[in-house]
Coordinates of C-alpha atoms in Angstrom, one line a residue:
X258 CA 1.3 -4.4 -24.9
X259 CA -0.9 -7.5 -24.5
X260 CA 1.4 -10.5 -24.9
X261 CA -0.6 -13.5 -24.4
X262 CA -3.9 -15.1 -23.1
X263 CA -4.2 -18.4 -21.7
X264 CA -7.7 -20.1 -21.1
X265 CA -8.3 -23.4 -19.4
X266 CA -11.7 -25.0 -18.9
X267 CA -13.5 -21.6 -19.7
X268 CA -17.2 -22.1 -21.2
X269 CA -16.6 -24.4 -24.3
X270 CA -13.0 -23.8 -24.3
X271 CA -10.5 -26.8 -23.2
X272 CA -7.1 -25.0 -23.4
X273 CA -5.7 -22.3 -25.4
X274 CA -2.9 -19.9 -25.3
X275 CA -2.7 -17.0 -27.7
X276 CA 0.3 -14.8 -28.4
X277 CA -0.2 -11.2 -29.5
X278 CA 2.2 -8.7 -31.7
X279 CA 2.2 -5.0 -32.3
X280 CA -0.3 -3.9 -34.8
X281 CA -4.0 -4.8 -35.8
X282 CA -5.3 -8.2 -35.3
X283 CA -8.7 -9.8 -35.9
X284 CA -10.8 -12.9 -35.0
X285 CA -13.2 -14.1 -37.1
X286 CA -15.3 -17.3 -37.4
X287 CA -18.7 -18.5 -38.0
X288 CA -21.7 -17.4 -35.6
X289 CA -21.7 -19.1 -32.5
X290 CA -18.1 -20.2 -32.8
X291 CA -17.2 -18.8 -29.6
X292 CA -15.5 -15.4 -30.8
X293 CA -17.0 -13.3 -27.9
X294 CA -15.8 -16.1 -25.3
X295 CA -12.5 -14.5 -25.9
X296 CA -13.5 -11.1 -24.7
X297 CA -15.5 -12.4 -22.1
X298 CA -12.2 -14.5 -20.7
X299 CA -10.4 -11.2 -21.0
X300 CA -13.1 -9.4 -19.1
X301 CA -13.1 -11.9 -16.5
X302 CA -8.9 -11.7 -16.0
X303 CA -9.5 -7.6 -15.7
X304 CA -11.9 -7.9 -12.9
X305 CA -15.3 -8.7 -14.0
X306 CA -18.0 -10.2 -12.1
X307 CA -17.4 -14.1 -11.7
X308 CA -20.0 -16.7 -12.4
X309 CA -19.8 -20.2 -12.1
X310 CA -21.4 -20.8 -15.2
X311 CA -18.2 -19.9 -17.2
X312 CA -16.7 -23.3 -15.7
X313 CA -16.7 -25.8 -18.6
X314 CA -19.2 -28.5 -18.2
X315 CA -17.7 -31.4 -16.0
X316 CA -14.7 -29.4 -15.0
X317 CA -13.7 -28.1 -11.5
X318 CA -12.7 -24.6 -12.4
X319 CA -12.0 -22.2 -15.1
X320 CA -8.6 -20.5 -15.2
X321 CA -7.6 -17.4 -17.3
X322 CA -4.2 -15.8 -17.4
X323 CA -3.2 -12.5 -19.1
X324 CA 0.4 -11.4 -19.6
X325 CA 1.5 -7.9 -20.5
X326 CA 4.7 -6.2 -21.3
X327 CA 4.8 -2.9 -19.1
X328 CA 8.0 -1.9 -20.0
X329 CA 6.7 1.4 -21.3
X330 CA 4.2 1.9 -19.1
X331 CA 6.1 3.4 -15.9
X332 CA 2.8 4.4 -14.2
X333 CA 1.6 0.7 -14.2
X334 CA 4.9 -0.2 -12.5
X335 CA 4.3 2.5 -10.2
X336 CA 0.9 1.3 -9.3
X337 CA 1.9 -2.4 -8.9
X338 CA 4.6 -0.9 -6.3
X339 CA 2.1 0.9 -4.5
X340 CA -0.1 -2.0 -4.4
X341 CA 3.0 -4.3 -3.4
X342 CA 2.1 -6.7 -6.4
X343 CA 5.3 -6.0 -8.4
X344 CA 6.6 -9.2 -10.5
X345 CA 9.4 -9.8 -12.9
X346 CA 10.9 -6.7 -14.7
X347 CA 8.7 -5.3 -17.4
X348 CA 6.0 -8.0 -17.1
X349 CA 2.5 -8.3 -15.5
X350 CA 0.7 -11.4 -15.1
X351 CA -3.1 -11.0 -14.1
X352 CA -4.9 -14.5 -13.3
X353 CA -8.6 -15.2 -12.2
X354 CA -9.6 -18.6 -11.0
X355 CA -13.4 -19.4 -10.9
X356 CA -14.3 -22.6 -9.4
X357 CA -17.3 -24.9 -10.3
X358 CA -19.1 -23.7 -7.0
X359 CA -19.0 -20.1 -7.8
X360 CA -15.9 -19.2 -5.7
X361 CA -13.2 -17.0 -7.5
X362 CA -9.9 -16.0 -6.8
X363 CA -7.6 -13.3 -8.3
X364 CA -3.8 -13.2 -8.5
X365 CA -1.4 -10.5 -9.8
X366 CA 2.2 -11.6 -10.9
X367 CA 1.4 -14.7 -8.6
X368 CA 0.4 -12.9 -5.6
X369 CA -3.3 -13.2 -4.1
X370 CA -5.1 -9.9 -5.0
X371 CA -9.0 -8.5 -5.3
X372 CA -11.1 -8.3 -8.2
X373 CA -11.1 -4.6 -7.4
X374 CA -7.0 -4.1 -7.7
X375 CA -7.4 -6.4 -11.2
X376 CA -9.9 -3.9 -12.3
X377 CA -7.8 -0.8 -11.2
X378 CA -4.6 -2.2 -12.8
X379 CA -6.6 -3.4 -16.1
X380 CA -8.0 -0.1 -16.8
X381 CA -4.3 1.0 -17.5
X382 CA -3.7 -1.9 -20.0
X383 CA -6.7 -2.9 -22.0
X384 CA -9.6 -0.9 -23.2
X385 CA -12.7 -2.9 -24.4
X386 CA -15.1 -1.3 -26.6
X387 CA -18.5 -2.8 -27.4
X388 CA -19.6 -4.3 -24.1
X389 CA -21.3 -1.7 -21.6
X390 CA -20.0 -3.2 -18.6
X391 CA -16.4 -2.4 -19.5
X392 CA -16.2 0.4 -21.4
X393 CA -14.1 3.6 -20.4
X394 CA -16.5 5.7 -22.7
X395 CA -19.3 5.1 -20.5
X396 CA -17.3 6.3 -17.3
X397 CA -17.5 10.0 -16.4
X398 CA -14.0 10.0 -14.9
X399 CA -12.5 8.5 -18.2
X400 CA -14.5 11.0 -20.3
X401 CA -13.0 13.9 -18.4
X402 CA -9.5 12.3 -18.4
X403 CA -9.6 11.7 -22.4
X404 CA -10.7 15.4 -22.8
X405 CA -8.0 16.7 -20.7
X406 CA -5.5 14.7 -22.2
X407 CA -6.8 15.8 -26.1
X408 CA -7.0 19.5 -24.8
X409 CA -3.5 19.6 -23.4
X410 CA -5.0 20.3 -19.9
X411 CA -3.6 17.5 -17.8
X412 CA -1.2 19.6 -16.1
X413 CA -3.8 22.3 -15.5
X414 CA -6.2 19.8 -14.0
X415 CA -3.3 18.6 -11.6
X416 CA -3.0 22.2 -10.6
X417 CA -6.7 22.5 -10.0
X418 CA -6.6 19.4 -7.9
X419 CA -3.7 20.8 -5.7
X420 CA -5.5 24.0 -5.5
X421 CA -9.0 22.4 -4.4
X422 CA -6.9 20.3 -1.6
X423 CA -5.3 23.6 -0.2
X424 CA -8.6 25.2 -0.1
X425 CA -10.2 22.3 1.7
X426 CA -7.3 22.0 4.1
X427 CA -8.0 25.9 4.9
X428 CA -11.6 25.3 5.1
X429 CA -11.4 22.5 7.7
X430 CA -8.9 24.2 9.8
X431 CA -11.6 27.1 10.2
X432 CA -14.2 24.7 10.9
X433 CA -11.9 22.8 13.6
X434 CA -10.9 26.3 15.0
X435 CA -14.7 27.3 15.5
X436 CA -15.5 23.8 17.4
X437 CA -12.8 24.1 19.6
X438 CA -12.6 27.8 20.6
X439 CA -13.8 26.9 24.0
X440 CA -10.8 24.5 24.8
X441 CA -8.2 26.7 22.7
X442 CA -8.0 29.2 25.6
X443 CA -7.4 26.4 28.2
X444 CA -4.8 25.0 25.9
X445 CA -3.0 28.3 25.4
X446 CA -2.8 29.1 29.1
X447 CA -1.5 25.7 29.8
X448 CA 1.4 25.8 27.0
X449 CA 2.1 29.5 28.0
X450 CA 2.7 28.5 31.7
X451 CA 4.9 25.7 30.9
X452 CA 6.9 28.0 28.5
X453 CA 7.1 30.6 30.8
X454 CA 8.7 28.4 33.5
X455 CA 11.5 27.4 30.9
X456 CA 12.1 31.0 29.6
X457 CA 12.5 32.1 33.3
X458 CA 15.1 29.5 33.9
X459 CA 16.7 30.3 30.6
X460 CA 18.9 27.2 30.1
X461 CA 21.3 27.6 27.2
X462 CA 21.9 24.9 24.5
X463 CA 25.3 23.7 26.3
X464 CA 24.9 24.9 29.7
X465 CA 24.0 21.7 31.5
X466 CA 27.4 20.1 30.2
X467 CA 29.2 23.4 31.4
X468 CA 27.5 23.1 34.8
X469 CA 28.5 19.7 35.6
X470 CA 32.2 20.4 34.5
X471 CA 32.1 23.3 36.7
X472 CA 30.6 21.5 39.7
X473 CA 33.2 18.7 39.4
X474 CA 36.1 21.0 39.1
X475 CA 34.9 23.3 42.2
X476 CA 33.9 20.3 44.5
X477 CA 37.4 18.7 43.9
X478 CA 39.3 22.1 44.0
X479 CA 41.3 21.3 47.2
X480 CA 42.4 17.7 45.9
X481 CA 43.2 19.3 42.5
X482 CA 45.4 22.0 44.1
X483 CA 47.2 19.6 46.4
X484 CA 47.9 17.1 43.3
X485 CA 49.0 20.0 41.1
X486 CA 51.7 21.3 43.9
X487 CA 52.9 17.8 44.4
X488 CA 53.2 17.1 40.8
X489 CA 55.0 20.4 40.3
X490 CA 57.4 19.5 43.1
X491 CA 58.1 16.0 41.4
X492 CA 58.5 17.8 37.9
X493 CA 60.6 20.7 38.5
X494 CA 60.5 22.4 41.7
X495 CA 61.9 19.8 44.1
X496 CA 65.5 19.0 45.0
X497 CA 65.5 15.7 43.0
X498 CA 62.9 17.1 40.2
X499 CA 62.5 14.9 37.3
X500 CA 63.3 17.7 34.8
X501 CA 66.9 18.3 36.7
X502 CA 67.8 14.7 36.7
X503 CA 66.8 14.1 33.1
X504 CA 68.7 17.3 31.9
X505 CA 71.6 16.5 33.9
X506 CA 71.7 13.0 32.3
X507 CA 71.2 14.5 28.8
X508 CA 74.0 17.1 29.4
X509 CA 76.7 14.4 30.5
X510 CA 75.7 12.3 27.4
X511 CA 76.1 15.2 24.9
X512 CA 79.9 15.4 26.2
X513 CA 80.3 11.6 25.9
X514 CA 78.7 11.5 22.3
X515 CA 82.0 13.2 21.3
X516 CA 83.8 10.3 22.0
X517 CA 81.4 7.7 21.0
X518 CA 78.8 8.4 18.3
X519 CA 76.8 5.3 19.3
X520 CA 75.3 7.2 22.3
X521 CA 73.4 9.3 19.6
X522 CA 70.7 6.9 19.6
X523 CA 70.3 7.3 23.3
X524 CA 70.0 10.8 23.1
X525 CA 67.8 10.8 20.2
X526 CA 65.2 9.0 22.8
X527 CA 66.1 11.1 25.7
X528 CA 66.1 14.7 24.2
X529 CA 62.3 14.4 23.3
X530 CA 61.5 13.2 26.9
X531 CA 63.3 16.3 28.4
X532 CA 61.3 18.7 26.0
X533 CA 58.0 16.8 26.8
X534 CA 58.8 17.4 30.7
X535 CA 59.2 21.1 30.1
X536 CA 55.9 21.4 28.5
X537 CA 54.1 19.4 31.2
X538 CA 55.6 21.3 33.9
X539 CA 54.7 24.6 32.3
X540 CA 51.1 23.5 31.4
X541 CA 50.8 22.2 35.0
X542 CA 52.2 25.5 36.6
X543 CA 49.6 27.5 34.4
X544 CA 46.8 25.2 35.6
X545 CA 47.8 25.7 39.1
X546 CA 47.5 29.3 38.9
X547 CA 43.8 29.4 37.7
X548 CA 43.1 27.0 40.5
X549 CA 41.6 28.5 43.7
X550 CA 38.9 27.6 46.4
X551 CA 35.8 29.3 45.7
X552 CA 32.8 28.1 48.2
X553 CA 30.5 30.9 46.9
X554 CA 30.9 30.0 43.1
X555 CA 30.4 26.3 44.4
X556 CA 27.1 27.2 46.0
X557 CA 25.9 29.1 43.0
X558 CA 26.6 26.0 40.6
X559 CA 24.9 23.6 43.0
X560 CA 21.9 26.1 43.4
X561 CA 21.5 26.2 39.1
X562 CA 22.0 22.5 39.0
X563 CA 19.2 21.9 41.4
X564 CA 16.7 24.2 39.8
X565 CA 17.5 22.6 36.2
X566 CA 17.3 19.0 37.7
X567 CA 13.8 20.1 39.3
X568 CA 12.3 21.4 36.2
X569 CA 13.6 18.3 34.1
X570 CA 11.5 16.0 36.6
X571 CA 8.5 18.1 36.3
X572 CA 8.5 17.8 32.5
X573 CA 9.9 14.2 32.7
X574 CA 12.8 14.8 30.4
X575 CA 16.5 14.7 30.7
X576 CA 18.1 18.2 31.7
X577 CA 19.9 18.4 28.5
X578 CA 16.6 18.2 26.8
X579 CA 14.9 21.3 28.2
X580 CA 16.0 23.9 25.4
X581 CA 14.3 21.6 23.0
X582 CA 11.2 21.3 25.1
X583 CA 11.0 25.0 25.4
X584 CA 11.4 25.2 21.4
X585 CA 8.7 22.7 21.1
X586 CA 6.2 24.4 23.3
X587 CA 6.7 27.9 21.6
X588 CA 6.1 26.0 18.3
X589 CA 2.9 24.8 19.6
X590 CA 1.9 28.0 20.8
X591 CA 2.6 29.6 17.7
X592 CA 0.7 27.2 15.5
X593 CA -2.4 27.4 18.2
X594 CA -2.3 31.2 17.7
X595 CA -2.4 30.7 13.7
X596 CA -5.2 28.1 14.2
X597 CA -7.3 30.2 16.5
X598 CA -7.2 33.8 15.0
X599 CA -10.5 34.0 13.1
X600 CA -9.6 36.8 10.8
X601 CA -6.2 35.0 9.8
X602 CA -8.3 31.7 9.0
X603 CA -11.0 33.6 7.0
X604 CA -8.0 35.1 4.8
X605 CA -6.6 31.8 4.3
X606 CA -9.7 30.6 3.1
X607 CA -10.4 33.2 0.9
X608 CA -7.0 33.4 -0.5
X609 CA -7.1 29.5 -1.1
X610 CA -10.5 29.9 -2.7
X611 CA -9.2 32.6 -5.0
X612 CA -6.3 30.6 -6.1
X613 CA -8.8 27.5 -6.9
X614 CA -10.8 29.7 -8.8
X615 CA -8.2 31.2 -11.1
X616 CA -6.8 27.6 -11.9
X617 CA -10.2 26.1 -12.1
X618 CA -11.1 28.9 -14.9
X619 CA -8.0 28.3 -16.7
X620 CA -9.0 24.7 -17.0
X621 CA -12.3 25.6 -17.9
X622 CA -11.0 27.6 -20.9
X623 CA -8.7 24.6 -22.0
X624 CA -11.6 22.3 -21.9
X625 CA -14.0 24.3 -24.0
X626 CA -11.5 24.8 -26.5
X627 CA -10.7 21.0 -26.6
X628 CA -14.4 20.0 -26.3
X629 CA -15.3 22.1 -29.5
X630 CA -12.5 20.6 -31.5
X631 CA -13.0 17.1 -30.3
X632 CA -16.8 17.2 -31.1
X633 CA -16.1 18.6 -34.7
X634 CA -13.7 15.8 -35.4
X635 CA -15.7 12.9 -34.0
X636 CA -18.5 14.2 -35.7
X637 CA -17.0 14.3 -39.0
X638 CA -15.7 10.5 -38.5
X639 CA -19.3 9.4 -37.4
X640 CA -20.4 10.5 -41.0
X641 CA -18.4 7.6 -42.5
X642 CA -19.4 5.1 -40.0
X643 CA -23.0 4.4 -40.8
X644 CA -24.0 7.3 -38.6
X645 CA -24.7 9.9 -41.3
X646 CA -26.0 13.0 -39.9
X647 CA -25.1 11.9 -36.5
X648 CA -23.5 14.3 -34.1
X649 CA -21.0 14.1 -31.1
X650 CA -20.7 16.7 -28.4
X651 CA -18.7 17.2 -25.3
X652 CA -20.7 19.0 -22.8
X653 CA -19.3 21.0 -19.9
X654 CA -22.1 20.9 -17.3
X655 CA -21.3 23.6 -14.2
X656 CA -21.5 22.1 -10.9
X657 CA -23.3 23.9 -8.1
X658 CA -20.2 23.0 -5.8
X659 CA -16.7 22.8 -7.6
X660 CA -14.9 19.6 -7.1
X661 CA -11.2 18.6 -7.3
X662 CA -11.9 18.0 -11.0
X663 CA -12.9 21.4 -11.5
X664 CA -15.8 23.5 -11.9
X665 CA -17.9 21.5 -14.3
X666 CA -18.8 17.8 -15.2
X667 CA -17.7 16.4 -18.3
X668 CA -20.4 14.7 -20.4
X669 CA -20.0 12.9 -23.8
X670 CA -23.3 13.3 -25.9
X671 CA -24.4 11.9 -29.2
X672 CA -27.3 11.8 -31.8
X673 CA -26.6 8.7 -33.7
X674 CA -28.8 9.9 -36.9
X675 CA -29.9 13.0 -38.6
X676 CA -32.5 14.9 -36.6
X677 CA -31.7 12.8 -33.3
X678 CA -31.5 14.7 -29.9
X679 CA -28.2 14.8 -28.4
X680 CA -28.0 12.8 -25.1
X681 CA -25.7 11.1 -23.1
X682 CA -24.0 8.3 -24.7
X683 CA -24.6 5.9 -21.9
X684 CA -28.2 6.2 -22.3
X685 CA -28.7 6.5 -26.0
X686 CA -26.0 4.6 -28.1
X687 CA -26.7 0.9 -29.3
X688 CA -23.7 -1.7 -28.7
X689 CA -23.0 -1.3 -32.5
X690 CA -23.2 2.6 -32.5
X691 CA -21.4 2.9 -29.3
X692 CA -18.5 0.7 -30.5
X693 CA -18.2 2.7 -33.8
X694 CA -18.2 6.0 -31.7
X695 CA -15.5 4.5 -29.8
X696 CA -13.8 3.8 -32.8
X697 CA -14.1 7.4 -34.0
X698 CA -13.1 8.9 -30.7
X699 CA -10.0 6.4 -30.4
X700 CA -8.9 7.5 -33.9
X701 CA -9.2 11.2 -33.1
X702 CA -7.3 11.0 -29.7
X703 CA -4.8 8.0 -30.5
X704 CA -1.9 10.5 -30.1
X705 CA -2.9 11.0 -26.4
X706 CA -4.7 8.1 -25.2
X707 CA -2.5 6.3 -22.7
X708 CA -4.2 2.6 -22.7
X709 CA -1.8 0.6 -25.0
X710 CA -4.4 -2.1 -26.2
X711 CA -7.8 -1.6 -27.7
X712 CA -10.2 -4.6 -28.2
X713 CA -13.2 -4.0 -30.3
X714 CA -16.3 -6.2 -30.2
X715 CA -19.5 -5.5 -32.4
X716 CA -17.9 -2.4 -34.0
X717 CA -19.1 -3.6 -37.4
X718 CA -22.6 -4.3 -36.3
X719 CA -25.1 -3.3 -38.8
X720 CA -22.6 -2.0 -41.4
X721 CA -21.2 -3.3 -44.6
X722 CA -19.8 -2.4 -48.1
X723 CA -17.8 1.0 -48.3
X724 CA -18.2 1.8 -44.7
X725 CA -17.0 -1.6 -43.7
X726 CA -13.8 -0.8 -45.8
X727 CA -13.7 2.4 -44.0
X728 CA -13.8 0.9 -40.5
X729 CA -11.1 -1.7 -41.4
X730 CA -8.7 1.1 -42.6
X731 CA -9.4 3.3 -39.4
X732 CA -8.5 -0.1 -36.9
X733 CA -5.5 -0.6 -39.2
X734 CA -4.5 2.9 -38.6
X735 CA -5.2 2.7 -34.9
X736 CA -3.0 -0.4 -35.0
X737 CA 0.1 1.5 -36.1
X738 CA 0.4 3.4 -32.9
X739 CA -1.6 1.2 -30.4
X740 CA -2.2 -2.6 -30.3
X741 CA -5.6 -3.0 -31.7
X742 CA -7.7 -6.4 -31.5
X743 CA -11.1 -6.8 -33.0
X744 CA -13.9 -9.5 -33.4
X745 CA -15.4 -9.1 -36.9
X746 CA -17.6 -10.6 -39.3
X747 CA -16.6 -8.5 -42.0
X748 CA -14.0 -9.4 -44.9
X749 CA -13.4 -5.7 -45.5
X750 CA -12.3 -5.4 -41.7
X751 CA -10.5 -8.9 -41.7
X752 CA -8.7 -8.2 -45.0
X753 CA -7.0 -4.9 -43.1
X754 CA -5.6 -6.9 -40.5
X755 CA -1.9 -7.5 -39.5
X756 CA -2.5 -10.8 -37.7
X757 CA -5.6 -13.2 -38.3
X758 CA -7.1 -15.8 -35.8
X759 CA -10.0 -18.0 -37.0
X760 CA -12.3 -19.3 -34.3
X761 CA -14.0 -22.6 -34.8
X762 CA -16.4 -25.1 -32.8
X763 CA -15.9 -28.8 -32.9
X764 CA -17.5 -31.8 -31.4
X765 CA -15.5 -34.6 -29.7
X766 CA -17.3 -37.5 -27.7
X767 CA -20.6 -35.5 -27.6
X768 CA -19.0 -32.4 -26.4
X769 CA -18.7 -29.1 -28.0
X770 CA -15.4 -27.2 -27.7
X771 CA -14.2 -24.0 -29.3
X772 CA -10.7 -23.8 -30.9
X773 CA -8.6 -20.9 -32.2
X774 CA -6.0 -21.2 -34.8
X775 CA -3.5 -18.4 -36.3
X776 CA -3.8 -18.1 -39.9
X777 CA -1.1 -18.0 -42.4
X778 CA -1.3 -16.2 -45.9
X779 CA -3.1 -19.1 -47.6
X780 CA -5.2 -19.5 -44.3
X781 CA -6.3 -15.9 -44.6
X782 CA -7.1 -16.1 -48.1
X783 CA -9.7 -19.1 -47.5
X784 CA -11.0 -17.4 -44.3
X785 CA -11.7 -14.2 -45.9
X786 CA -13.3 -16.0 -48.9
X787 CA -15.7 -17.9 -46.6
X788 CA -16.7 -14.5 -45.3
X789 CA -17.3 -13.3 -48.7
X790 CA -18.8 -16.3 -50.3
X791 CA -20.7 -18.3 -47.6
X792 CA -21.0 -22.1 -48.0
X793 CA -19.9 -22.3 -51.5
X794 CA -16.4 -21.0 -52.3
X795 CA -15.4 -20.5 -56.1
X796 CA -12.2 -19.6 -57.6
X797 CA -13.6 -16.1 -58.2
X798 CA -14.2 -15.8 -54.6
X799 CA -10.7 -16.9 -53.7
X800 CA -9.4 -14.3 -56.1
X801 CA -11.4 -11.4 -54.7
X802 CA -10.0 -12.5 -51.3
X803 CA -6.5 -12.5 -52.3
X804 CA -7.1 -9.1 -53.9
X805 CA -8.5 -7.7 -50.9
X806 CA -5.7 -8.8 -48.8
X807 CA -3.2 -7.7 -51.3
X808 CA -4.2 -3.9 -51.1
X809 CA -3.3 -4.1 -47.1
X810 CA 0.0 -5.9 -47.6
X811 CA 2.6 -2.9 -47.9
X812 CA 3.6 -1.5 -44.6
X813 CA 2.0 -4.2 -42.7
X814 CA 3.2 -4.9 -39.3
X815 CA 5.2 -8.5 -39.2
X816 CA 5.5 -10.6 -36.1

């Protein structure tokens, strides 16, 4: 939601801060008071082209800041994270500074950014209707997204995009294989030769460690045998063997313990030692029985170690990495085989294209159904918006070559009056017609449209009376689900608002400045009366204004 707009030294605005709430709000004022300046400031902070002419006369720079609550916009938070422009939790601050010399700077959450990034973020936050240079209704991608959301086809569109990516990957693999077929055979031979050497060696996963252990044991077999025999002599087989001495001592102490229980602690320490000596002697005897001098086995192990080290040196890797190297070479061979088999590549392309065609056909079906409903409902709304006899149509134009968005281009078309020829809205609609068409579309699609804030300018151009009252009701209905702001000169529209600001001009020391005032209930009566009665405001005019406001009092969104 749009929380606040701060403006400093912008055109004829010296310093201004506006705070916004939920619901429907209007800006009113005399012609030339500067109402559209607020929209221009918002356009600037949303990434529009900067111009030194927006800097107030005599000032060094213009500064505009817009504050948004994004607590219910996780996709915006994700976008900020992707751009490394995150700020405080649930808030997004956009800022644009324009210097008198024409240079401009952009900031997002206090960090330097580009105007392009402001536009990218702003498109998810505010949709401005009535100004051709910043209107989603004019952009083909937005027309497509709006139709897909309305038709419940967003997931189908995502599946089409994924299928298109898979198809293009398959086509690129086929093309790449065709261009490198001459070098593929040489690459295959090289990989096969390297893998063949490793297969012939046949080094097991843990064999290198086992070979090293075997070599150490065989190379030192004589010393191991001599040490084992000497240790057995000292432990259990010699005349003064440790086990005999400890056993005799333990036996004598057991006899003496019968006369003095105080020897029990000594026995408790000595008996485990006797047991451990017996276990050590048993283990050492078993080890000695397995030891043998085996020069032939030693030569065999040394030869195997030499072969492993030699091949590892050739591949410039540690010996223990040779099995992994073989697995990698075989994986490369498998990939090369898969990417150089013309028949397999052609089958992959055909399969991917068939999947894309199925997904695209499903998307087209959903779009056609949604387009018919959207066209009929918007056309019905146009009849009460000073476009009687007008028509709206969503065209699906087949593409010669399908894209990631499907097999057709989406085109919004309209005829503004009875007998008019349907044509793309970007070429046919006037500013007022386009704004009212936008209002009709937003009203029809308000349940699915993702942008949380709508701003309407010139929405009431060329209308009045009952049509103006209908426009006010439609804007108020929009405000119940999405924050809606409107610049208007019609009292019927102003009376329907939940919030009301009056824009005025004043002259100070020869300088003209624009001011904005938030109106309370009496102030609103006075402003609506001015809009009704012009220069001379009578009691009857005030009563009429109060009556108009009272008709919308129930259920109004409050600050």
